[in-house]
Short mmCIF file of C-alpha atoms in Angstrom, two decimals:
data_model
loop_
_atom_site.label_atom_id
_atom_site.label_comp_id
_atom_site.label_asym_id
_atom_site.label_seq_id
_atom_site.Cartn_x
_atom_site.Cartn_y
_atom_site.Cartn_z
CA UNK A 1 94.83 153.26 140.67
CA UNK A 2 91.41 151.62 140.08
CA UNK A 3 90.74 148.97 143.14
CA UNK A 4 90.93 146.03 140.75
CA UNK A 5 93.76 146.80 139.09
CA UNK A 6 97.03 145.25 140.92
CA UNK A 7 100.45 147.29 140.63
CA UNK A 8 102.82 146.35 138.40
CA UNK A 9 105.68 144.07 139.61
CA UNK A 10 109.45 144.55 137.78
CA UNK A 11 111.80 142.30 138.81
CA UNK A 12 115.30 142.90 137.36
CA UNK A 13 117.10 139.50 137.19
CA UNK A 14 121.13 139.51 137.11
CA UNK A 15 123.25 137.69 134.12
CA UNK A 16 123.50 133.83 134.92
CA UNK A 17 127.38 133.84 135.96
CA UNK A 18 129.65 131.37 134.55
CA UNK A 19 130.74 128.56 136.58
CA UNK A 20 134.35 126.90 136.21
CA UNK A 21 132.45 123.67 135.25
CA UNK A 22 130.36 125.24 132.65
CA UNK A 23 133.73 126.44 130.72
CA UNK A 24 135.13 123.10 131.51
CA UNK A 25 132.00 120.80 129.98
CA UNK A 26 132.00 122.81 126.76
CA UNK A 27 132.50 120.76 123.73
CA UNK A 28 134.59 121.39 121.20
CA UNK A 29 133.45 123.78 118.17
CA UNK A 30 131.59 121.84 115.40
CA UNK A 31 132.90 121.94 111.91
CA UNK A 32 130.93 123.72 109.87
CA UNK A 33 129.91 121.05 107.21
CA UNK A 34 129.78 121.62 103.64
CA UNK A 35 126.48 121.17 101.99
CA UNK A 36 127.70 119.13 99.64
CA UNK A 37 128.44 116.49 102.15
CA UNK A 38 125.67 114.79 102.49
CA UNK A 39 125.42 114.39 98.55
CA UNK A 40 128.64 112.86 98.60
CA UNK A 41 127.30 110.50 100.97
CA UNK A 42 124.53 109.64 98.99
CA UNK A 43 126.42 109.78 95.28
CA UNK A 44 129.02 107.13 97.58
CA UNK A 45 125.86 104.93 98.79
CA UNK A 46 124.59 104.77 95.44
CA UNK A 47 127.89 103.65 93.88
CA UNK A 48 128.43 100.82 96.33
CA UNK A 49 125.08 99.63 95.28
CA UNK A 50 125.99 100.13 91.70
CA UNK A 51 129.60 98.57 91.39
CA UNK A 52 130.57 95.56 92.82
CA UNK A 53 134.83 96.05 92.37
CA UNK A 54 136.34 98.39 94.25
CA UNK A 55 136.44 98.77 97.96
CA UNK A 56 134.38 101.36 100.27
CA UNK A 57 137.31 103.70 100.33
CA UNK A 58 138.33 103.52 96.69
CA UNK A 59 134.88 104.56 96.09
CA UNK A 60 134.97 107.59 98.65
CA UNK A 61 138.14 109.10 97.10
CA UNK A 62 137.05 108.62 93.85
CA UNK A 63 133.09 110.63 94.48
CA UNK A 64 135.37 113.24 96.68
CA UNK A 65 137.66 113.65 93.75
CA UNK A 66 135.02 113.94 91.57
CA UNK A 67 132.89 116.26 93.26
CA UNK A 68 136.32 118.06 94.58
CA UNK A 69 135.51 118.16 98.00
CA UNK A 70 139.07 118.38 100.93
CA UNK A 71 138.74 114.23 101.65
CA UNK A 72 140.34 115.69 105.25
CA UNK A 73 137.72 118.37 105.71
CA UNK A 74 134.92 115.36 105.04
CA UNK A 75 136.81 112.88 106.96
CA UNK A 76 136.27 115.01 109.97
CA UNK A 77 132.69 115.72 109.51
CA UNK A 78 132.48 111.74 108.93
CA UNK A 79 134.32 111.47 112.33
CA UNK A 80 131.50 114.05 113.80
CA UNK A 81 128.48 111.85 112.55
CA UNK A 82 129.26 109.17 114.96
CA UNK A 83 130.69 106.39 113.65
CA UNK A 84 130.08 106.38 109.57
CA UNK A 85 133.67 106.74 109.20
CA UNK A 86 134.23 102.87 110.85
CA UNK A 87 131.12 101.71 108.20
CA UNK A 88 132.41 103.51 105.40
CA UNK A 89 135.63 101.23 105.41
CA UNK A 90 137.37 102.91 108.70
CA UNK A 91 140.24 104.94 109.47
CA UNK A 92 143.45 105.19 107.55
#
């Protein structure tokens, strides 16, 4: 070994153990949203602006209908997106 070279160092660092509160802080497994979601949204948001009968969830079933998209499956991802659901015309 040359006098300015310095000797090599490896460390070998264990696996980060699980903890009982990182299993119990987990959240819950995101639904894996459709792509087609988010042009709903925007066919919906375009169709409020358009027609002026017809309430916010008439209009929802009738773009999901058309586009034949699960209304439960997109009523959950709504529910994800914090809080669109309640502006869209709320729960059932």
């Amino acid at each position: 070994m040359n006098r300015r070279q310095r000797a090599k160092t490896v460390i070998e660092l264990e696996p980060r153990r699980r903890s009982s509160t990182d299993t119990a802080t987990q959240a819950p497994p995101a639904l894996e949203p459709d792509p087609l979601y988010g042009v709903a949204l925007l066919k919906m948001a375009l169709e409020l602006k358009r027609r002026q009968d017809g309430t916010p969830e008439e209009i929802l079933r009738d773009v999901l209908a058309r586009m034949r998209l699960p209304e439960d499956e997109f009523r959950a991802w709504l529910a994800q997106q914090g809080g669109l659901l309640a502006l869209l015309g709320g729960e059932r």
